[in-house]
Amino acid sequence: VKDTVDIMYLLLKNRSINGIFNIGTGEANSWNKLISSVFSAMGRHPIIEYIDMPDNLLHQYQYFTLADVKKLKNRLPNFQFSSLESSVEDYVKNYLMADSQYL
């Protein structure tokens, strides 16, 4: 979300860049990488239990996503996305695990 806000701010500041953009890293990641990042941010060893996909979801689940970000990279060539690991760490430590009156 932070990267998306940064991109929106850059586009707002530079009104000559306009259009509809896919916003994403352009890099595919796995659920294993995501959950491993969550455990790492909590300082814990990953414990992952796999279960079969329910039959009623087999043909409805999107198994692979990858944003086509050529247009975005063409317009904002110097923008660097945060890594999955650092983004998850920020979210887990500063929001999920933080003492907050809002949690």
Coordinates of C-alpha atoms in Angstrom, one line a residue:
V1 CA 0.0 0.0 0.0
K2 CA 2.8 2.4 0.8
D3 CA 4.3 1.9 -2.7
T4 CA 0.9 2.5 -4.2
V5 CA 0.6 5.8 -2.3
D6 CA 4.1 6.8 -3.3
I7 CA 3.2 6.2 -7.0
M8 CA -0.1 8.1 -6.7
Y9 CA 1.8 11.0 -5.2
L10 CA 4.4 11.0 -8.0
L11 CA 1.6 10.9 -10.6
L12 CA -0.2 13.8 -8.8
K13 CA 3.0 15.9 -8.8
N14 CA 3.7 15.2 -12.5
R15 CA 0.4 15.9 -14.3
S16 CA 2.0 15.2 -17.7
I17 CA 1.9 11.5 -16.8
N18 CA -1.7 10.2 -17.1
G19 CA -3.6 7.0 -18.0
I20 CA -4.5 3.8 -16.4
F21 CA -1.6 1.8 -14.8
N22 CA -1.2 -1.6 -13.3
I23 CA 0.6 -1.1 -10.0
G24 CA 2.7 -4.0 -8.9
T25 CA 6.2 -5.1 -8.8
G26 CA 6.0 -7.1 -12.0
E27 CA 7.5 -10.0 -10.0
A28 CA 5.5 -13.1 -9.1
N29 CA 5.8 -14.4 -5.5
S30 CA 4.6 -17.5 -3.9
W31 CA 2.4 -18.1 -0.9
N32 CA 5.3 -19.8 0.7
K33 CA 7.5 -16.7 0.3
L34 CA 4.7 -14.6 1.8
I35 CA 4.1 -16.8 4.8
S36 CA 7.8 -17.3 5.4
S37 CA 8.1 -13.5 5.5
V38 CA 5.3 -13.3 8.0
F39 CA 7.0 -15.8 10.3
S40 CA 10.4 -14.1 9.9
A41 CA 8.9 -10.8 10.8
M42 CA 7.6 -12.4 14.0
G43 CA 11.0 -13.9 14.7
R44 CA 9.5 -17.4 14.5
H45 CA 10.3 -20.6 12.5
P46 CA 7.7 -21.2 9.8
I47 CA 5.2 -23.9 10.6
I48 CA 3.2 -24.6 7.4
E49 CA 0.6 -27.2 7.0
Y50 CA -0.7 -27.9 3.5
I51 CA -4.3 -28.9 2.8
D52 CA -5.9 -29.8 -0.5
M53 CA -7.8 -27.1 -2.4
P54 CA -11.5 -27.8 -1.8
D55 CA -13.1 -29.2 -4.9
N56 CA -15.6 -26.4 -5.2
L57 CA -12.8 -23.9 -5.5
L58 CA -10.5 -25.8 -7.8
H59 CA -11.6 -23.9 -11.0
Q60 CA -12.3 -20.6 -9.3
Y61 CA -9.0 -19.9 -7.6
Q62 CA -6.5 -17.7 -9.4
Y63 CA -3.2 -19.7 -9.0
F64 CA -0.9 -17.2 -10.6
T65 CA -0.9 -13.4 -10.9
L66 CA 1.7 -11.1 -12.3
A67 CA 1.0 -7.4 -13.0
D68 CA 2.1 -6.2 -16.5
V69 CA 3.9 -3.0 -15.4
K70 CA 5.7 -2.0 -18.6
K71 CA 3.6 1.1 -19.0
L72 CA 4.3 2.1 -15.3
K73 CA 8.0 1.4 -15.6
N74 CA 8.1 3.4 -18.8
R75 CA 6.6 6.5 -17.1
L76 CA 8.3 6.1 -13.8
P77 CA 11.6 4.3 -14.6
N78 CA 13.3 5.2 -11.4
F79 CA 10.6 4.0 -9.0
Q80 CA 11.8 1.1 -6.8
F81 CA 9.2 -1.1 -5.1
S82 CA 9.8 -2.3 -1.6
S83 CA 10.6 -6.0 -1.3
L84 CA 7.9 -8.4 -0.2
E85 CA 10.0 -9.2 2.8
S86 CA 10.5 -5.6 4.0
S87 CA 6.9 -4.7 3.3
V88 CA 5.6 -7.7 5.3
E89 CA 8.1 -7.0 8.1
D90 CA 6.9 -3.3 8.3
Y91 CA 3.2 -4.4 8.4
V92 CA 3.7 -7.1 10.9
K93 CA 6.0 -5.3 13.3
N94 CA 4.5 -1.8 13.0
Y95 CA 0.8 -2.6 12.7
L96 CA -0.1 -6.2 13.7
M97 CA 2.2 -6.6 16.6
A98 CA 2.4 -3.0 17.7
D99 CA 0.7 -1.8 20.9
S100 CA -2.0 0.4 19.6
Q101 CA -5.3 1.8 20.8
Y102 CA -6.6 1.0 17.3
L103 CA -6.0 -2.8 17.5

